Coordinates of C-alpha atoms and ligand atoms in Angstrom, one line a residue:
M1 CA 104.1 24.3 13.9
P2 CA 104.2 21.8 11.1
H3 CA 102.9 22.7 7.7
S4 CA 99.4 21.5 6.8
D5 CA 100.8 19.1 4.2
T6 CA 102.7 17.3 7.0
V7 CA 99.7 17.3 9.3
A8 CA 97.5 15.8 6.6
V9 CA 100.1 13.0 6.0
H10 CA 100.6 12.1 9.7
A11 CA 97.7 13.3 12.0
G12 CA 95.8 10.4 13.5
E13 CA 98.2 7.7 12.4
P14 CA 98.1 4.6 14.6
T15 CA 100.9 4.1 17.1
L16 CA 103.1 1.1 16.2
D17 CA 102.6 -0.7 19.5
R18 CA 102.1 -4.1 18.0
K19 CA 104.8 -6.4 16.6
D20 CA 105.0 -5.9 12.8
A21 CA 102.1 -3.5 13.0
P22 CA 101.4 -2.1 9.4
I23 CA 101.7 1.6 9.1
T24 CA 98.4 1.7 7.3
P25 CA 95.5 1.5 9.8
D26 CA 93.6 -1.8 10.0
I27 CA 89.8 -1.6 9.3
T28 CA 87.7 -2.6 12.3
V29 CA 84.7 -4.3 10.9
G30 CA 83.4 -5.9 14.2
S31 CA 80.2 -4.2 15.4
A32 CA 81.1 -4.9 19.0
S33 CA 84.2 -5.7 21.1
G34 CA 84.6 -8.6 23.6
Y35 CA 85.6 -8.3 27.2
P36 CA 87.0 -10.9 29.7
D37 CA 85.2 -9.6 32.8
L38 CA 82.5 -7.2 34.1
K39 CA 85.1 -4.7 35.2
T40 CA 86.6 -4.1 31.8
L41 CA 83.1 -4.2 30.1
D42 CA 81.9 -1.6 32.6
A43 CA 84.9 0.7 31.9
A44 CA 84.4 0.4 28.1
M45 CA 80.7 1.2 28.4
A46 CA 81.3 4.2 30.6
E47 CA 83.6 5.6 27.9
H48 CA 81.4 4.7 25.0
R49 CA 84.0 2.3 23.6
G50 CA 83.4 -1.2 22.2
Y51 CA 80.1 -0.7 20.3
G52 CA 80.2 0.3 16.6
R53 CA 77.6 3.0 16.7
W54 CA 80.0 5.0 19.0
G55 CA 82.7 4.7 16.4
T56 CA 85.9 2.6 16.1
D57 CA 89.6 3.3 15.9
N58 CA 89.0 4.2 12.2
H59 CA 86.7 7.0 13.3
R60 CA 89.0 8.2 16.0
Q61 CA 92.0 8.4 13.6
L62 CA 89.9 10.3 11.0
E63 CA 88.5 12.7 13.7
A64 CA 92.1 13.4 15.0
A65 CA 93.3 14.1 11.5
V66 CA 90.5 16.6 10.7
A67 CA 90.7 18.3 14.1
S68 CA 94.5 18.7 13.7
L69 CA 94.2 20.2 10.2
E70 CA 91.5 22.6 11.3
A71 CA 93.4 23.7 14.4
N72 CA 96.8 23.9 12.7
G73 CA 98.4 27.3 13.5
L74 CA 95.5 28.3 15.8
A75 CA 95.9 28.8 19.5
T76 CA 92.9 26.6 20.3
R77 CA 92.6 22.8 20.6
L78 CA 89.8 21.3 18.5
D79 CA 88.0 18.0 18.4
A80 CA 85.9 16.4 15.7
V81 CA 83.2 13.8 15.3
A82 CA 82.6 11.8 12.1
V83 CA 79.1 11.0 10.9
G84 CA 77.4 9.2 8.0
S85 CA 77.0 12.2 5.5
G86 CA 77.3 15.9 5.2
M87 CA 73.6 16.2 5.9
A88 CA 74.0 14.2 9.1
A89 CA 76.7 16.7 10.1
I90 CA 74.3 19.6 9.6
A91 CA 71.5 17.8 11.4
V92 CA 73.7 16.8 14.4
A93 CA 75.2 20.3 14.6
L94 CA 71.8 22.1 14.6
M95 CA 69.8 19.5 16.6
S96 CA 72.4 19.1 19.4
E97 CA 72.8 22.9 19.7
M98 CA 69.2 24.0 19.6
N99 CA 65.9 23.5 21.6
A100 CA 62.3 24.0 20.6
G101 CA 61.7 27.8 20.4
D102 CA 65.2 28.5 19.1
H103 CA 66.0 30.2 15.8
V104 CA 68.6 29.9 13.1
V105 CA 69.6 32.5 10.5
A106 CA 70.9 30.8 7.4
A107 CA 72.4 32.0 4.1
H108 CA 70.0 31.7 1.1
D109 CA 72.7 30.1 -0.9
C110 CA 73.3 27.1 1.4
Y111 CA 73.2 23.7 -0.2
G112 CA 69.5 23.0 -1.3
T113 CA 69.0 20.1 1.1
T114 CA 70.3 22.2 4.0
V115 CA 67.6 24.8 3.1
T116 CA 65.0 22.0 2.9
F117 CA 66.0 20.7 6.3
L118 CA 65.6 24.2 7.8
R119 CA 62.3 25.0 6.0
N120 CA 60.5 21.6 6.2
D121 CA 62.0 19.5 9.0
L122 CA 63.3 21.6 11.9
P123 CA 60.0 23.5 12.3
R124 CA 58.3 20.2 13.2
F125 CA 60.6 20.2 16.3
G126 CA 59.9 23.9 17.1
I127 CA 63.1 25.3 15.6
K128 CA 62.4 28.2 13.2
S129 CA 64.8 29.7 10.7
T130 CA 65.1 32.9 8.6
I131 CA 66.9 32.6 5.3
V132 CA 68.6 35.7 4.0
D133 CA 71.5 36.8 1.7
F134 CA 74.6 36.7 3.9
Q135 CA 76.3 39.2 1.6
D136 CA 73.8 41.8 3.0
L137 CA 75.0 42.1 6.6
D138 CA 72.0 44.4 7.5
A139 CA 69.6 41.7 6.4
V140 CA 71.5 39.3 8.6
R141 CA 71.2 41.7 11.6
R142 CA 67.5 42.3 10.9
A143 CA 66.8 38.6 10.9
L144 CA 68.1 38.1 14.4
T145 CA 65.6 37.4 17.2
D146 CA 66.2 37.0 20.9
R147 CA 66.1 33.2 20.3
T148 CA 68.7 33.1 17.5
R149 CA 71.3 30.5 18.5
V150 CA 73.1 29.8 15.2
L151 CA 74.1 31.7 12.1
L152 CA 74.8 29.2 9.3
C153 CA 76.6 29.8 6.0
E154 CA 78.9 28.2 3.5
M155 CA 82.4 29.1 2.5
C156 CA 82.6 29.4 -1.4
T157 CA 78.9 28.9 -2.1
N158 CA 77.5 26.7 -4.8
P159 CA 77.1 27.5 -7.7
L160 CA 78.0 31.2 -7.7
I161 CA 81.2 30.7 -5.6
R162 CA 80.5 33.7 -3.3
V163 CA 82.8 34.3 -0.3
P164 CA 81.1 35.4 2.9
D165 CA 82.7 38.0 5.2
L166 CA 83.3 35.6 8.1
E167 CA 84.8 38.1 10.4
A168 CA 81.8 40.4 10.2
L169 CA 79.4 37.5 10.5
A170 CA 81.2 36.1 13.5
A171 CA 80.9 39.6 15.2
I172 CA 77.2 39.8 14.4
A173 CA 76.7 36.2 15.8
H174 CA 78.7 36.8 19.0
D175 CA 76.9 40.2 19.7
A176 CA 73.6 38.3 19.5
G177 CA 75.0 35.4 21.8
A178 CA 74.8 33.0 18.8
L179 CA 77.3 30.7 17.2
L180 CA 78.7 31.1 13.6
L181 CA 78.6 27.6 12.0
V182 CA 80.3 27.3 8.6
D183 CA 79.9 24.6 6.0
N184 CA 83.5 24.5 4.8
T185 CA 83.0 21.6 2.4
V186 CA 84.2 23.3 -0.8
P187 CA 87.6 24.7 0.2
T188 CA 88.3 22.0 2.9
P189 CA 90.7 22.7 5.8
A190 CA 93.6 22.6 3.3
L191 CA 92.5 26.1 2.0
S192 CA 90.2 27.5 4.7
Q193 CA 90.1 27.6 8.5
P194 CA 86.9 29.4 9.4
L195 CA 87.8 29.4 13.1
R196 CA 90.7 31.6 12.3
W197 CA 88.2 34.3 11.3
G198 CA 85.9 33.9 14.3
A199 CA 83.6 31.0 13.4
D200 CA 82.7 28.7 16.3
A201 CA 82.4 25.4 14.5
V202 CA 82.7 23.9 11.0
I203 CA 80.9 21.1 9.3
Y204 CA 82.0 19.0 6.2
S205 CA 80.4 16.8 3.7
A206 CA 83.4 14.4 3.5
T207 CA 81.7 13.1 0.3
K208 CA 83.4 15.9 -1.7
N209 CA 87.1 17.0 -1.8
L210 CA 87.9 15.9 1.8
S211 CA 87.8 12.2 0.8
G212 CA 88.3 13.3 -2.8
H213 CA 87.6 10.3 -5.0
A214 CA 83.8 10.1 -5.3
D215 CA 83.6 6.8 -3.4
V216 CA 82.5 7.8 0.1
I217 CA 79.4 9.4 1.7
G218 CA 80.4 10.9 5.0
G219 CA 80.5 14.0 7.2
L220 CA 82.4 15.7 10.0
L221 CA 81.8 18.3 12.7
V222 CA 84.8 20.2 14.1
G223 CA 84.8 22.6 17.0
K224 CA 85.9 23.2 20.6
P225 CA 86.1 20.0 22.6
S226 CA 83.1 20.9 24.8
W227 CA 80.9 21.6 21.8
I228 CA 82.0 18.4 20.0
S229 CA 81.4 16.4 23.2
A230 CA 77.7 17.5 23.2
A231 CA 77.4 16.9 19.4
R232 CA 79.1 13.5 19.8
A233 CA 76.7 12.5 22.7
F234 CA 73.7 13.4 20.4
A235 CA 75.2 11.6 17.4
H236 CA 75.7 8.4 19.6
T237 CA 72.0 8.5 20.5
F238 CA 70.7 9.7 17.1
G239 CA 72.8 7.1 15.3
P240 CA 74.1 8.5 11.9
T241 CA 77.3 6.5 12.2
L242 CA 79.9 6.5 9.4
G243 CA 80.9 3.0 8.3
P244 CA 84.4 2.0 9.4
F245 CA 85.5 1.4 5.7
D246 CA 84.3 4.9 4.8
A247 CA 86.2 6.4 7.8
W248 CA 89.3 4.5 6.5
L249 CA 88.8 5.7 2.9
T250 CA 88.2 9.3 4.1
L251 CA 91.4 9.3 6.1
R252 CA 93.3 7.8 3.2
G253 CA 92.0 10.7 1.0
I254 CA 93.1 13.2 3.6
R255 CA 96.7 12.0 3.4
T256 CA 96.8 13.7 -0.1
L257 CA 94.3 16.5 0.6
V258 CA 96.8 19.4 0.7
V259 CA 98.6 18.4 -2.6
R260 CA 95.2 17.6 -4.2
M261 CA 93.7 21.0 -3.2
A262 CA 96.8 22.9 -4.5
R263 CA 96.4 21.2 -7.9
H264 CA 92.6 21.6 -7.9
T265 CA 93.0 25.3 -7.2
S266 CA 95.7 25.9 -9.8
N267 CA 93.7 24.0 -12.4
A268 CA 90.5 25.9 -11.5
L269 CA 92.3 29.3 -11.8
A270 CA 93.8 28.3 -15.2
L271 CA 90.4 27.1 -16.5
A272 CA 88.6 30.3 -15.1
R273 CA 91.1 32.5 -16.8
F274 CA 90.8 30.6 -20.1
L275 CA 87.0 30.7 -20.0
E276 CA 87.0 34.4 -19.0
G277 CA 88.9 35.2 -22.2
H278 CA 86.8 33.0 -24.5
E279 CA 84.2 34.6 -26.8
A280 CA 81.6 31.9 -26.2
I281 CA 81.5 32.5 -22.5
S282 CA 79.5 35.5 -21.1
R283 CA 80.3 35.2 -17.4
V284 CA 82.7 33.3 -15.1
N285 CA 82.4 33.0 -11.3
Y286 CA 85.6 32.3 -9.5
P287 CA 86.8 34.3 -6.6
E288 CA 90.4 34.4 -7.5
L289 CA 89.7 36.2 -10.8
D290 CA 90.7 39.9 -10.6
A291 CA 87.3 40.8 -11.9
S292 CA 85.4 38.9 -9.2
P293 CA 83.7 41.0 -6.5
F294 CA 85.0 38.5 -4.0
C295 CA 88.7 38.7 -5.1
A296 CA 90.0 40.9 -2.2
R297 CA 88.2 38.9 0.4
A298 CA 89.2 35.5 -1.1
R299 CA 92.9 36.6 -1.1
R300 CA 92.6 37.4 2.6
L301 CA 90.4 34.4 3.8
L302 CA 91.7 31.9 1.3
P303 CA 95.3 32.7 0.7
G304 CA 96.1 29.3 -0.7
G305 CA 93.4 29.5 -3.4
A306 CA 89.7 29.3 -3.7
G307 CA 89.3 25.5 -4.4
A308 CA 88.0 23.4 -7.2
L309 CA 84.6 25.0 -7.9
L310 CA 83.8 27.6 -10.5
S311 CA 80.8 28.3 -12.7
F312 CA 80.2 30.0 -16.0
E313 CA 77.5 31.0 -18.5
L314 CA 77.6 30.5 -22.2
A315 CA 76.7 33.5 -24.5
G316 CA 74.7 31.1 -26.7
G317 CA 72.4 30.0 -23.8
K318 CA 71.2 26.4 -23.3
P319 CA 71.7 25.3 -26.9
A320 CA 75.4 26.3 -26.7
L321 CA 75.7 24.4 -23.4
E322 CA 74.2 21.3 -24.9
S323 CA 76.6 21.5 -27.9
M324 CA 79.6 21.9 -25.5
L325 CA 78.5 19.0 -23.4
S326 CA 78.1 16.7 -26.4
R327 CA 81.7 17.5 -27.5
L328 CA 83.6 17.3 -24.2
Q329 CA 85.8 14.2 -24.1
L330 CA 87.3 14.3 -20.6
V331 CA 84.5 16.0 -18.7
R332 CA 81.3 14.4 -17.6
L333 CA 78.1 15.6 -16.0
M334 CA 77.7 14.5 -12.4
P335 CA 75.3 15.8 -9.7
S336 CA 78.1 16.1 -7.1
L337 CA 81.6 17.6 -6.8
G338 CA 85.0 17.2 -5.4
S339 CA 86.5 14.2 -7.2
V340 CA 89.8 13.6 -9.0
A341 CA 88.1 14.0 -12.4
T342 CA 86.7 17.3 -13.7
T343 CA 82.9 17.2 -13.8
L344 CA 80.1 19.6 -14.7
S345 CA 76.7 20.1 -13.1
H346 CA 73.7 22.1 -14.3
P347 CA 72.2 23.9 -11.3
A348 CA 68.9 24.6 -13.1
S349 CA 68.3 20.8 -13.5
T350 CA 69.8 19.7 -10.1
S351 CA 70.3 21.9 -7.0
H352 CA 67.9 24.6 -8.1
R353 CA 65.3 22.6 -10.0
G354 CA 62.7 23.2 -7.3
L355 CA 62.6 27.0 -8.1
D356 CA 60.5 28.4 -10.8
P357 CA 62.3 30.3 -13.6
T358 CA 61.6 33.7 -12.0
E359 CA 63.0 32.6 -8.6
R360 CA 66.0 31.0 -10.4
A361 CA 66.7 34.3 -12.3
R362 CA 66.5 36.2 -8.9
A363 CA 69.0 33.7 -7.5
G364 CA 71.3 34.4 -10.4
I365 CA 70.9 30.9 -11.9
S366 CA 70.4 31.1 -15.7
D367 CA 69.6 28.1 -17.9
S368 CA 73.1 28.1 -19.3
L369 CA 74.9 28.4 -15.9
T370 CA 77.2 25.4 -15.6
R371 CA 79.1 24.5 -12.4
C372 CA 82.5 22.9 -12.9
S373 CA 84.3 20.9 -10.2
V374 CA 87.8 21.0 -11.6
G375 CA 89.9 17.8 -11.2
L376 CA 93.5 16.8 -11.3
E377 CA 94.1 16.4 -15.0
H378 CA 97.0 18.1 -16.6
P379 CA 95.8 21.7 -17.2
D380 CA 96.9 21.7 -20.9
D381 CA 94.6 18.6 -21.5
L382 CA 91.7 20.2 -19.6
L383 CA 91.9 23.5 -21.4
A384 CA 92.3 21.7 -24.8
D385 CA 89.2 19.7 -24.1
F386 CA 87.1 22.9 -23.4
E387 CA 88.7 24.7 -26.3
Q388 CA 87.7 22.0 -28.9
A389 CA 84.2 21.7 -27.2
L390 CA 83.5 25.4 -27.5
R391 CA 84.7 25.7 -31.1
Ligands
PLP401 N1 77.2 20.8 2.1 C1 77.6 21.1 0.8 C2 78.2 22.4 0.5 C3 77.3 20.2 -0.2 O1 77.6 20.5 -1.5 C4 76.6 19.0 0.1 C5 76.3 18.0 -0.9 O2 76.4 18.3 -2.1 C6 76.3 18.7 1.5 C7 76.6 19.6 2.4 C8 75.6 17.4 1.9 O3 76.5 16.4 1.9 P1 76.2 14.9 1.7 O4 75.6 14.7 0.4 O5 77.4 14.2 2.1 O6 75.1 14.6 2.8

């Protein structure tokens, strides 16, 4: 079995079957292919080839790479389908799996727009959901109904970076005849393979660390070939196609995914330890810290590290946060995550702005809570920037 670094570099690469073929894939921009006769046209249409909404070679290369990374070291063969955003991946996963009358149990700390989709959009199609804290396994069990088809949670939640007990959740899902679907966007397949712990399928926002350079909006679903084949058929009808250039950029990002995630993770741990020891900081959330309640679980489920995201609170509250933000030189505010540069986000103004202050407090989101997506800078420079900004 090759190491994941090697899989990331080579999986999905085009065969060199053309004279002087470049080893970097071409980008297929044509929206449709041409055919010399009815027989070849018919064969292409039967296989959903030759029309851009069904994807091009760029999509197939990307899908092969992500499926190979996700399946690396597992006994199962996996397939993947690329779509136009992380939200499209969630929508395709849920809408291809469920019928009117079905029910999903989702974690309360899923990405805000995922929760909005479950609460506001799916009920119009007869699909209900119950949203609970997935750290409370009894609450998950109590939420099940005889129509529950999917349990949905995120690995390394945002912004408190909590780690769900995937093995226990998979057992609960399977006992109820449901699937465990995991949004693995934050750790990426370089650090986390939820199917290893019993999950049935995984979705990604490729917008984040998977593509890795804040220049793509994209998404992927990964799972057993039969599940992906149904999801792909739905996606081909529904139509949230990823652009071929975005598929190409995402695959190019994946070539360095494993080395990037190793550096993101070591930088994040160094920053978390620095902040934990700083008098201006009252709390740090990062699962690899010994003091984290998720440390033991993270070491088991995420042995290569917990990824780029951490969050922290300042003892001096929002005024102290504003002062730190005005002094940071390298680090900017950005309402996203997962790029090469270190960025900060303020959950109370972004992902959790729809909650009132009491609801925010209940969710553990204070006004000074800051989420950091740690980048690839040299750790000394990064720590020095925070040190001077917190002085
Ligand atoms: N899942 C997670 C964990 C996210 O953080 C996001 C976006 O921030 C999404 C899904 C949605 O992804 P996209 O913005 O690519 O639709």
